CSV table of C-alpha atoms in Angstrom, one decimal:
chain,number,residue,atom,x,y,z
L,126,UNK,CA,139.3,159.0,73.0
L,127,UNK,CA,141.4,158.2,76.4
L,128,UNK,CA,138.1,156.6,78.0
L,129,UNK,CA,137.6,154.2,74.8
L,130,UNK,CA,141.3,152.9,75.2
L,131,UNK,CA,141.2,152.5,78.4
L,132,UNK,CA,137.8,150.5,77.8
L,133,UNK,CA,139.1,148.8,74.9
L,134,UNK,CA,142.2,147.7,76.8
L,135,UNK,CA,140.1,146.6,79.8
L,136,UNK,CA,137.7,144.3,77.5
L,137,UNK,CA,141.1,142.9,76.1
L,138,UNK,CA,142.4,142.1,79.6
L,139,UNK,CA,139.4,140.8,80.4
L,140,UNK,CA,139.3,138.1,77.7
L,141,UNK,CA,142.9,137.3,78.5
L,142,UNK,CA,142.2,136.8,81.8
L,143,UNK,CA,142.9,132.8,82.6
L,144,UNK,CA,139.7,131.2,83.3
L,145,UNK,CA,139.8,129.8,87.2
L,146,UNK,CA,141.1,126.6,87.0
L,147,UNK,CA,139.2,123.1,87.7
L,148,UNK,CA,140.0,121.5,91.6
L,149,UNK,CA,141.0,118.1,91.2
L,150,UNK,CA,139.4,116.9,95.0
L,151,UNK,CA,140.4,114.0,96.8
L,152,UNK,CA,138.1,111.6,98.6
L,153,UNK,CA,138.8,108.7,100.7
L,154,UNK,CA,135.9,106.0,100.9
L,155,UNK,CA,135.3,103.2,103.1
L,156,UNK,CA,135.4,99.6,101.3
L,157,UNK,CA,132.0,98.6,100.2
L,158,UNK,CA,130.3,102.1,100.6
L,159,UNK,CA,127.9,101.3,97.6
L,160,UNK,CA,126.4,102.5,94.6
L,161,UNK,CA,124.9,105.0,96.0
L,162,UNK,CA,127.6,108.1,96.9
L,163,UNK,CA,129.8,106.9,94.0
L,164,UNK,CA,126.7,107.6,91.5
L,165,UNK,CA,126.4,111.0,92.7
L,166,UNK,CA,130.3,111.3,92.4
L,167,UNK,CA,129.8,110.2,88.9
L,168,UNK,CA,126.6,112.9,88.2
L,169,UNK,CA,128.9,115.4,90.2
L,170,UNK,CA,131.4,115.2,88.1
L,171,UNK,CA,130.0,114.7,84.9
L,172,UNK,CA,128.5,118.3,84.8
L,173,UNK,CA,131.0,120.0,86.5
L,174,UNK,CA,134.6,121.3,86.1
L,175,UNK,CA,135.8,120.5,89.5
L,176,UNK,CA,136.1,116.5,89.9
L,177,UNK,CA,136.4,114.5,92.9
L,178,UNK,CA,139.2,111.2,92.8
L,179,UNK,CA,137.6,108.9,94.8
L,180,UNK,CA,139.8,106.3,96.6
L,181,UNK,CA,138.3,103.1,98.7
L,182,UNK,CA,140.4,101.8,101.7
L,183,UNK,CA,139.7,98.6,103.0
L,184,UNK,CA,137.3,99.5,106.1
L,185,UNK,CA,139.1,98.0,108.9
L,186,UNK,CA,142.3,99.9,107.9
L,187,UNK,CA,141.0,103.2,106.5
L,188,UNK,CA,140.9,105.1,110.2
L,189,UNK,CA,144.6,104.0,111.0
L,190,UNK,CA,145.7,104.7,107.3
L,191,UNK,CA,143.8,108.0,107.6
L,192,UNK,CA,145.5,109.1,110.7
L,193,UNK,CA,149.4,108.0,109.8
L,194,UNK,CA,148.3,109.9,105.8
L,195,UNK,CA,147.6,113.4,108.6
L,196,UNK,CA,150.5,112.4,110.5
L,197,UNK,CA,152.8,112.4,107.0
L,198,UNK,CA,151.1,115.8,105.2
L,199,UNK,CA,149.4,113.4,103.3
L,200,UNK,CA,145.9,113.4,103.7
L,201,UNK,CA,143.3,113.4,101.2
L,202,UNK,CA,140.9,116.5,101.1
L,203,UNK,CA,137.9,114.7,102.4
L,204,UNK,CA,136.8,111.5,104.1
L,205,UNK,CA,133.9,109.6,104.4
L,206,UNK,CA,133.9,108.5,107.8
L,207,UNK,CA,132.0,105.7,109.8
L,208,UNK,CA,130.5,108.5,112.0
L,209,UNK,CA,131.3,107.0,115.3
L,210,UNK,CA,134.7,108.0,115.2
L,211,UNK,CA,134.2,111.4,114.1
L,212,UNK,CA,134.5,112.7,117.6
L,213,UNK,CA,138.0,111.5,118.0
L,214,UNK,CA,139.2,113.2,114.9
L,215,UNK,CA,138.1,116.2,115.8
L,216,UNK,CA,139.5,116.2,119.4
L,217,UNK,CA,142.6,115.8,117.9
L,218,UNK,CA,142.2,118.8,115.9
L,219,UNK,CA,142.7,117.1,112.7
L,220,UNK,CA,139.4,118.5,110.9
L,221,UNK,CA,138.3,121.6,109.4
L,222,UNK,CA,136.0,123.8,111.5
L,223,UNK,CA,132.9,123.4,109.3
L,224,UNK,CA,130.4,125.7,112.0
L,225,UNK,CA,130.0,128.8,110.3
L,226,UNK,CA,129.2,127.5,106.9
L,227,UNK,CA,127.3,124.5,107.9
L,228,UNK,CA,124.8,126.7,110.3
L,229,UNK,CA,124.5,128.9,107.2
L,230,UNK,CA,123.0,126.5,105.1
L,231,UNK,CA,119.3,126.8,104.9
L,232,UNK,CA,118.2,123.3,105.3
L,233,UNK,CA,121.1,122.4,108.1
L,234,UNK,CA,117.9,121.5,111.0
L,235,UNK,CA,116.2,119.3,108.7
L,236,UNK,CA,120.0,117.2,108.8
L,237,UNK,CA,120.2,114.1,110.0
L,238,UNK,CA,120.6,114.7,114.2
L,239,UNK,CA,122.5,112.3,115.0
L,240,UNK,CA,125.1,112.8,112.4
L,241,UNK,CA,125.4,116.4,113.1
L,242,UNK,CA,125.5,115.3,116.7
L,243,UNK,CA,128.6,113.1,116.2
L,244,UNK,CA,129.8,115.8,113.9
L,245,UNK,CA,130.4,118.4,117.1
L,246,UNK,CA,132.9,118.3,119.2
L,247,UNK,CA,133.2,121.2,122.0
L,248,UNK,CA,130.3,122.9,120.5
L,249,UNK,CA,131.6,123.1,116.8
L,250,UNK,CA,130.8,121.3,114.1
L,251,UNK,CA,133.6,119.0,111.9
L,252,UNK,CA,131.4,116.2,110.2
L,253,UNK,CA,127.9,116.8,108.3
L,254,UNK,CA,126.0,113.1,107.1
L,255,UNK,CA,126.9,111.6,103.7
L,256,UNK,CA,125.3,108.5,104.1
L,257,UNK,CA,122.5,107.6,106.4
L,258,UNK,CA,121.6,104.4,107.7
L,259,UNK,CA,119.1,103.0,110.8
L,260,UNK,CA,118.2,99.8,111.9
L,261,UNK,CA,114.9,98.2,111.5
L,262,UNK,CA,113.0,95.1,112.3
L,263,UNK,CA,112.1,92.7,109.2
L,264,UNK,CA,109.9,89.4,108.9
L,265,UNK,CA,109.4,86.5,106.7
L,266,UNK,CA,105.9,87.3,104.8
L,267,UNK,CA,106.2,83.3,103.6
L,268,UNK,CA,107.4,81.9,107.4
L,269,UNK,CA,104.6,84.0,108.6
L,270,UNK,CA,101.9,82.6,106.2
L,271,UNK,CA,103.1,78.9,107.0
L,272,UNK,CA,103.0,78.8,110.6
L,273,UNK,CA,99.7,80.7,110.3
L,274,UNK,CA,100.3,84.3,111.0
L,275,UNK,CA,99.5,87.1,109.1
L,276,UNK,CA,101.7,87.6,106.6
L,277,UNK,CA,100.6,92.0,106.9
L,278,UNK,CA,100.7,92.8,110.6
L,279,UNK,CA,104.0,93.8,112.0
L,280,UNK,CA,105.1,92.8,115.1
L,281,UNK,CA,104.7,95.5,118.1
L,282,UNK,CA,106.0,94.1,121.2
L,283,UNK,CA,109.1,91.8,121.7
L,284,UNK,CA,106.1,89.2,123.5
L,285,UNK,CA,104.6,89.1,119.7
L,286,UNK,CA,107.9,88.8,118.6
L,287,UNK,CA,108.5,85.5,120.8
L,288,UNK,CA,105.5,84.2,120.0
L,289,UNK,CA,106.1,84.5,116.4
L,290,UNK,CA,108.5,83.3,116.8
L,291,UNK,CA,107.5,80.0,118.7
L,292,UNK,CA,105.2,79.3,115.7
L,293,UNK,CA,107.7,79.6,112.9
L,294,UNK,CA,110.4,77.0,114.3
L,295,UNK,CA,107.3,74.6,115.4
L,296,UNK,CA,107.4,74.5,111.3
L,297,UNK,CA,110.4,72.3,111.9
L,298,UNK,CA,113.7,71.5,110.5
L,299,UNK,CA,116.5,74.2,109.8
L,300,UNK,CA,113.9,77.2,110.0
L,301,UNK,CA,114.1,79.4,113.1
L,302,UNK,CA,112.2,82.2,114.6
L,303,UNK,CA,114.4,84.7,115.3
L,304,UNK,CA,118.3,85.9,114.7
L,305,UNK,CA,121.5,88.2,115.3
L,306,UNK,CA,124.9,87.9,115.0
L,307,UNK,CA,125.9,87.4,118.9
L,308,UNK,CA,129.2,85.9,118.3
L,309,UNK,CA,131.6,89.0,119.5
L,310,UNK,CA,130.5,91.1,116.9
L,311,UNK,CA,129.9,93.9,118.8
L,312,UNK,CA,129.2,96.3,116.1
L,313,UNK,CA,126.6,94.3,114.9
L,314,UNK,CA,125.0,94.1,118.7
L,315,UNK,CA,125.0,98.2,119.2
L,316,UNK,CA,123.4,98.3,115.9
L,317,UNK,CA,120.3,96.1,116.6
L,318,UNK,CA,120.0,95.2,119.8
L,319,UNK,CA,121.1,98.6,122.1
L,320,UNK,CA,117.5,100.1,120.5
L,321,UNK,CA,115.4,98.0,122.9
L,322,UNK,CA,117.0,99.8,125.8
L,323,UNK,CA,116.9,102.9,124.0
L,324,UNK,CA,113.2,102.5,123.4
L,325,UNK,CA,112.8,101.7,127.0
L,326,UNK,CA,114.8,104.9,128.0
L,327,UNK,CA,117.9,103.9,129.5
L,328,UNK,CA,121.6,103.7,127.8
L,329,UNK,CA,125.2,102.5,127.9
L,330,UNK,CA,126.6,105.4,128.3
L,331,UNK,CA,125.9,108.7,130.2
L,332,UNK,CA,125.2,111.5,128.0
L,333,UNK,CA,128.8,112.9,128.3
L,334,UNK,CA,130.1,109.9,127.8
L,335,UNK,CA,132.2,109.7,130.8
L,336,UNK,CA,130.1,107.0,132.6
L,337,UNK,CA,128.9,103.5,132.0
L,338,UNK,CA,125.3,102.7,132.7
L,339,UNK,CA,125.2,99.2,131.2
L,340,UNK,CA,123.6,97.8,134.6
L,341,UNK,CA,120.3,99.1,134.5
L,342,UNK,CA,116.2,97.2,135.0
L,343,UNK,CA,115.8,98.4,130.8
L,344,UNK,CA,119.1,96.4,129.9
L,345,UNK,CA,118.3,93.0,132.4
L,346,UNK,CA,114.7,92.7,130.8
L,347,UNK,CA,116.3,93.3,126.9
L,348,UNK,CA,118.8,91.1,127.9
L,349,UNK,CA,116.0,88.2,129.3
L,350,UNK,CA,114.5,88.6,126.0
L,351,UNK,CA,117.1,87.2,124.3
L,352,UNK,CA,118.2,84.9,126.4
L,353,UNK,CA,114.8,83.1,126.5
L,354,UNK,CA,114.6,82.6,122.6
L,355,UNK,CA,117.8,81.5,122.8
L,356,UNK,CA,116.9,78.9,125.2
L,357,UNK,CA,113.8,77.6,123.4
L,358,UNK,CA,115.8,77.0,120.5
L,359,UNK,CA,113.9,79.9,118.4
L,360,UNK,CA,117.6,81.1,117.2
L,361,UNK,CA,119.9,78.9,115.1
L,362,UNK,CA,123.0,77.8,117.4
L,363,UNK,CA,125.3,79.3,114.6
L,364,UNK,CA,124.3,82.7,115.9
L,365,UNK,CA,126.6,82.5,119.2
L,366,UNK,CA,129.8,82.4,117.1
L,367,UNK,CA,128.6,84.6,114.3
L,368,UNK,CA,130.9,88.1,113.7
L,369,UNK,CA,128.9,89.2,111.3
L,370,UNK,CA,129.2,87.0,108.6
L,371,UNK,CA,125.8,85.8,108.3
L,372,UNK,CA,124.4,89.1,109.7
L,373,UNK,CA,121.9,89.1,106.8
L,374,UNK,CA,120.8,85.3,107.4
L,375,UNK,CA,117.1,86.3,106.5
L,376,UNK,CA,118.1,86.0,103.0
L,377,UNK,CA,118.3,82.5,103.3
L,378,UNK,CA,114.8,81.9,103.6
L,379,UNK,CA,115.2,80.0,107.1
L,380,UNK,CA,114.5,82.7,109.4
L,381,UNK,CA,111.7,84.2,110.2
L,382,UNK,CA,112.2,87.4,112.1
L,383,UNK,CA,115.7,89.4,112.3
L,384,UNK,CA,116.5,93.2,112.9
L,385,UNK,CA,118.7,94.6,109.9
L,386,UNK,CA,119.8,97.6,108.4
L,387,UNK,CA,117.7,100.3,106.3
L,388,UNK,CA,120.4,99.7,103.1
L,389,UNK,CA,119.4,95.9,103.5
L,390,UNK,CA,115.8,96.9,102.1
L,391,UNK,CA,117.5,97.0,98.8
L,392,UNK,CA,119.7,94.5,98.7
L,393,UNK,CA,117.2,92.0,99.8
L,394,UNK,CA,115.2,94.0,96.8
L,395,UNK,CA,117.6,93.7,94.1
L,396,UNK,CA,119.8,89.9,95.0
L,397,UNK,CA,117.2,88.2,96.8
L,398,UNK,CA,114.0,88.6,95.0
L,399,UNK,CA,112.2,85.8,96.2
L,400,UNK,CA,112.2,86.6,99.5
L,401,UNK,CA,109.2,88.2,100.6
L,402,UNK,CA,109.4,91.1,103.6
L,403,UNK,CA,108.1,93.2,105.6
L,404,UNK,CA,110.0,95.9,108.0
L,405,UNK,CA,108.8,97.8,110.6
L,406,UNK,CA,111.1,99.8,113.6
L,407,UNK,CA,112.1,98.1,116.2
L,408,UNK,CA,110.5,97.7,119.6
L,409,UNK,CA,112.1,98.7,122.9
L,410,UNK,CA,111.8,96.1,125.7
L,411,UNK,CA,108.9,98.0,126.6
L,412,UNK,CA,107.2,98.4,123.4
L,413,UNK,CA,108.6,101.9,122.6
L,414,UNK,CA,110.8,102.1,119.0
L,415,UNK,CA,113.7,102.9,118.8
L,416,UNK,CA,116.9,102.4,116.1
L,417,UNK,CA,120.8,102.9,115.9
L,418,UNK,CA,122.0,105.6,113.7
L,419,UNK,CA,124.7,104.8,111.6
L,420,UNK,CA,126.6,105.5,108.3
L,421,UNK,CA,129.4,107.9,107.3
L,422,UNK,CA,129.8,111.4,107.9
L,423,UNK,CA,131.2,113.9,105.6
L,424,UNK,CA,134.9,115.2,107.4
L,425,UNK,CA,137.5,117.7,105.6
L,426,UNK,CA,140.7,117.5,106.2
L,427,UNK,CA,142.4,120.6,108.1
L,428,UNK,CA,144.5,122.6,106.0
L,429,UNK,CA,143.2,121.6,102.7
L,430,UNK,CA,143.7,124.4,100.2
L,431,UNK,CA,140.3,123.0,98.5
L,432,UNK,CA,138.4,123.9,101.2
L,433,UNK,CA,135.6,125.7,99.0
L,434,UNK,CA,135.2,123.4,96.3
L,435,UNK,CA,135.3,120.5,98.8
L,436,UNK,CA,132.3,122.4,100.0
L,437,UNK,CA,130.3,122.7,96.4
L,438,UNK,CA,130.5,119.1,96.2
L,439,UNK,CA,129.1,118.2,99.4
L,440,UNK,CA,126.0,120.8,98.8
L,441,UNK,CA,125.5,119.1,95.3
L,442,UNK,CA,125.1,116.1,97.0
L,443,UNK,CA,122.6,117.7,99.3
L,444,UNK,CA,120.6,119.2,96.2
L,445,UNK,CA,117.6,117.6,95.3
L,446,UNK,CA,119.3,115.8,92.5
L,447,UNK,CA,121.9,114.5,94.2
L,448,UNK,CA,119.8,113.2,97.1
L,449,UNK,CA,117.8,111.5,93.9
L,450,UNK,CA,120.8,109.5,93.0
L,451,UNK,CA,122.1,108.2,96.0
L,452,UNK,CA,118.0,107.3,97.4
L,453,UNK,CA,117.7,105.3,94.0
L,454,UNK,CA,121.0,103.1,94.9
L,455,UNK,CA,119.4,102.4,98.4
L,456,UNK,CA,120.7,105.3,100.6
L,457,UNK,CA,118.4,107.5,102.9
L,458,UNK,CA,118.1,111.3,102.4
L,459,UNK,CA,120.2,113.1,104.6
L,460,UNK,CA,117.9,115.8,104.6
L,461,UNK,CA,114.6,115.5,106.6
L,462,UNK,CA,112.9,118.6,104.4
L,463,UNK,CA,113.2,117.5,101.2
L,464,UNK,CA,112.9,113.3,101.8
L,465,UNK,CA,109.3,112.8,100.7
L,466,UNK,CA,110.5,113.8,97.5
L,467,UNK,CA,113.3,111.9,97.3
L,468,UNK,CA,111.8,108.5,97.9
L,469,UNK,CA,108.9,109.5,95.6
L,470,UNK,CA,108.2,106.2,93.3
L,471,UNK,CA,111.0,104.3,95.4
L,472,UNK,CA,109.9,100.8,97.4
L,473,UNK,CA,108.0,102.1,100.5
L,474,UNK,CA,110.0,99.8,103.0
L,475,UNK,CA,112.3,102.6,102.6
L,476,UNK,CA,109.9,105.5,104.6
L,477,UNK,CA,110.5,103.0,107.4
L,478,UNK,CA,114.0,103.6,107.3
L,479,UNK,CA,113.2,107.0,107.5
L,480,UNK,CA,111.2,107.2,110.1
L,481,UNK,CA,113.9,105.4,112.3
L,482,UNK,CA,116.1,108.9,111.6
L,483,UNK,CA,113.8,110.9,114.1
L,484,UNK,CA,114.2,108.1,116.8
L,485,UNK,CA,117.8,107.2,116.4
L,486,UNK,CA,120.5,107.1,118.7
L,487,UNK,CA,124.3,106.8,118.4
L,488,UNK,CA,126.5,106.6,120.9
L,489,UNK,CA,128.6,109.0,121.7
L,490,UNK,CA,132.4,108.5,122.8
L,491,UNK,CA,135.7,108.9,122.2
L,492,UNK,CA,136.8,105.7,122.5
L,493,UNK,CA,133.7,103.9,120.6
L,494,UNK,CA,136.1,101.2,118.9
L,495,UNK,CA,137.9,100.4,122.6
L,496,UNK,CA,134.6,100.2,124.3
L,497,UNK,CA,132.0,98.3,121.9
L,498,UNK,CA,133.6,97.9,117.6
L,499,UNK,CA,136.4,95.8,119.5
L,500,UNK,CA,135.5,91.7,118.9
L,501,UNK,CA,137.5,91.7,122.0
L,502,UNK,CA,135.8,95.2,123.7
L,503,UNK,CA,133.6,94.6,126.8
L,504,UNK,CA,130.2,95.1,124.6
L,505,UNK,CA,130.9,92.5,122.5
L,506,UNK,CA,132.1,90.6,125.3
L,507,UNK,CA,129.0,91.1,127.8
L,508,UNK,CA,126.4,90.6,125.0
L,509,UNK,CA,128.0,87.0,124.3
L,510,UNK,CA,128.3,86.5,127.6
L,511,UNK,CA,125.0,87.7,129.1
L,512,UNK,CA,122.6,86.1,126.0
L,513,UNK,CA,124.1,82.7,125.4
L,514,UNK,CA,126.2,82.2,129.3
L,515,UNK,CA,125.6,81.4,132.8
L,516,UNK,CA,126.6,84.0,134.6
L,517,UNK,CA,124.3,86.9,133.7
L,518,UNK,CA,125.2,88.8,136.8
L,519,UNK,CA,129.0,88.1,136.3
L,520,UNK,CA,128.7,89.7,132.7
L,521,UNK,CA,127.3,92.7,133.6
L,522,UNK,CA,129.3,93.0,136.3
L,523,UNK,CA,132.8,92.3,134.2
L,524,UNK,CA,131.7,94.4,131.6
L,525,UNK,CA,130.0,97.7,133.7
L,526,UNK,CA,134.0,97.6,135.3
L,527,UNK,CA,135.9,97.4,131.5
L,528,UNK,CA,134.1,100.0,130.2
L,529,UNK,CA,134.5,102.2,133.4
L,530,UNK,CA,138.2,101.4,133.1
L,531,UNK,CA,138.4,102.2,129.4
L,532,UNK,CA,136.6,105.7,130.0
L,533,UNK,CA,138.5,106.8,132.7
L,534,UNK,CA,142.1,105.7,131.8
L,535,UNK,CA,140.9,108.2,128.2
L,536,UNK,CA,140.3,111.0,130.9
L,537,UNK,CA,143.7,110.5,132.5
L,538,UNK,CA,145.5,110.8,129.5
């Protein structure tokens, strides 16, 4: 008789048990971060309890608004972050230590590298990729057709590129061969030109970061490239003073050959239908592809107490479903073992994107905004200077100097 009361009262216990209450997450996005994560925010929380707030900050202010919210005990329980400057964050100890859990999941080598690579800092792991982007090289089917190319066969070399080139602006008028935003835009330079000295097999920077290699025989010949469709008038003059503004200036119709981002195969898709493309990866100076890794990486603030359902949410995101959702708004899988099936039925300009992952290359610093996102940094600086000046030697020279300064006043402090 005892045993059935005690059972009895258990089971009524049970059922009066409170239920575990819903997390209400907080998320910080980047202006303009697309359709594409806040569709799988929507699925996410659509069919499940927890729900993640999602707040956009402009992009230029979301880093310094992100560190003074840390600062105040304010800071939201995760962050998309522009993965450049997740190394910083994590020197600073500002992140949670994501290593354990993040090496347990089962598909975390089929992430993308690089991401994972700006993610670690001192050998543990604070970011994981959100959102995946590459560079790539598109064309002009139409310009190619008119100056009597064929519209089908990507470019290899930067030599076909040129000539290409040549035969698209002999078509006269306002329509060029070849463009990039070269007006101090310095982002917009590491993301499309620094692959054809990656390709080539030289960098920037030295692996640790700690020295500047801008002067090297890979740089000088990408560098000559430029320079010399610049000087036969095979890029607009507009392009010098460009910030990125007109980075997309193939959608006008007037350009025949530019590099752009993987998440410009869809917009060119869906607002400028009448342009007709192809996109192939980029060449290195001497042939070899390359591409510049980019997008946002997945950071959770230290301390949260939402730590585990902070952590549900990003693995929906790395399901197969969620991967779906954010590939059909123009994003790239994150994950490398599952990504055939992601961009099944999708436009097939988008498995060039993906082949860029494997090749791609970011950067990796400390001071990445000091040294090349500055308009007034000494990347932006030199590639102005060194494509569309007269002193090539001076530019290198200025610049190799800045950025040696920069690094090493970072080590003193």
């Amino acid at each position: 008789m005892m045993k059935r009361f005690l059972a009895a009262t258990g089971l009524i216990s049970l059922c009066l048990a409170p239920a575990a209450s819903a997390e209400n997450i907080s998320m910080w996005v980047r202006s303009g971060i697309g359709d594409s994560f806040k569709k799988v925010v929507e699925a996410y929380n659509a069919g499940h309890d927890d729900k993640v707030a999602l707040t956009e900050v402009p992009f230029g202010e979301l880093v310094q608004k992100y560190a003074t919210a840390i600062a105040g005990s304010q800071a939201p329980d995760a962050l998309s972050m522009d993965l450049i400057y997740t190394p910083a964050f994590a020197a600073a100890g500002q992140l949670a230590d994501l290593t354990d859990w993040a090496k347990s999941l089962p598909y975390f080598n089929s992430l993308s590298p690089s991401h994972v690579k700006l993610g670690t800092y001192d050998g543990h792991i604070y970011g994981l990729p959100l959102s995946v982007e590459t560079s790539v090289f598109a064309w002009n089917k139409d310009l190619y057709k008119k100056a009597g190319l064929d519209p089908e066969k990507a470019p290899a070399t930067w030599e076909e590129i040129e000539q290409n080139a040549e035969k698209i602006r002999a078509l006269g008028g306002d329509t060029y061969g070849f463009y990039f935003s070269g007006g101090g835009c310095g982002g917009c330079m590491i993301f499309t030109f620094t692959p054809l000295v990656w390709g080539a097999g030289a960098d920037i920077l030295s692996a640790d970061g700690k020295t500047a290699t801008l002067d090297t025989p890979q740089m000088r010949k990408a560098v000559g490239i430029y320079r010399d469709m610049v000087k036969k008038d095979l890029v607009p003059a507009g392009a010098a003073s460009d910030t990125g503004a007109n980075f997309l200036s193939i959608s006008n119709g007037k350009i025949g050959q530019q590099s752009i981002g993987a998440f410009s195969i869809g917009t060119l898709i869906t607002q400028y239908p009448d342009i007709h493309f192809g996109v192939t990866l980029i060449p290195g100076a001497d042939g070899k592809p390359s591409s510049f890794a980019g997008g946002d990486n997945f950071v959770i603030s230290k301390g949260t107490k939402k730590l585990d359902a902070v952590k549900k949410f990003l693995e929906y995101t790395y399901s197969l479903e969620g991967q779906k959702i954010m590939a059909k708004y123009g994003s790239l899988p994150t994950r490398g073992d599952i990504a055939q099936q992601v961009l099944e039925g999708l436009d097939p300009r988008m498995q060039v994107g993906l082949k860029a992952i494997s090749i791609a290359k970011t950067p990796y610093t400390l001071q990445f905004n000091d040294l090349i996102n500055s308009a007034n940094g000494p990347w932006a600086g030199f590639t102005n200077a060194a494509i569309f000046g007269s002193d090539v030697d001076g530019a290198f020279a200025n610049a190799q100097s800045e950025m040696q300064s920069i690094i090493d006043t970072a080590q003193q402090q």
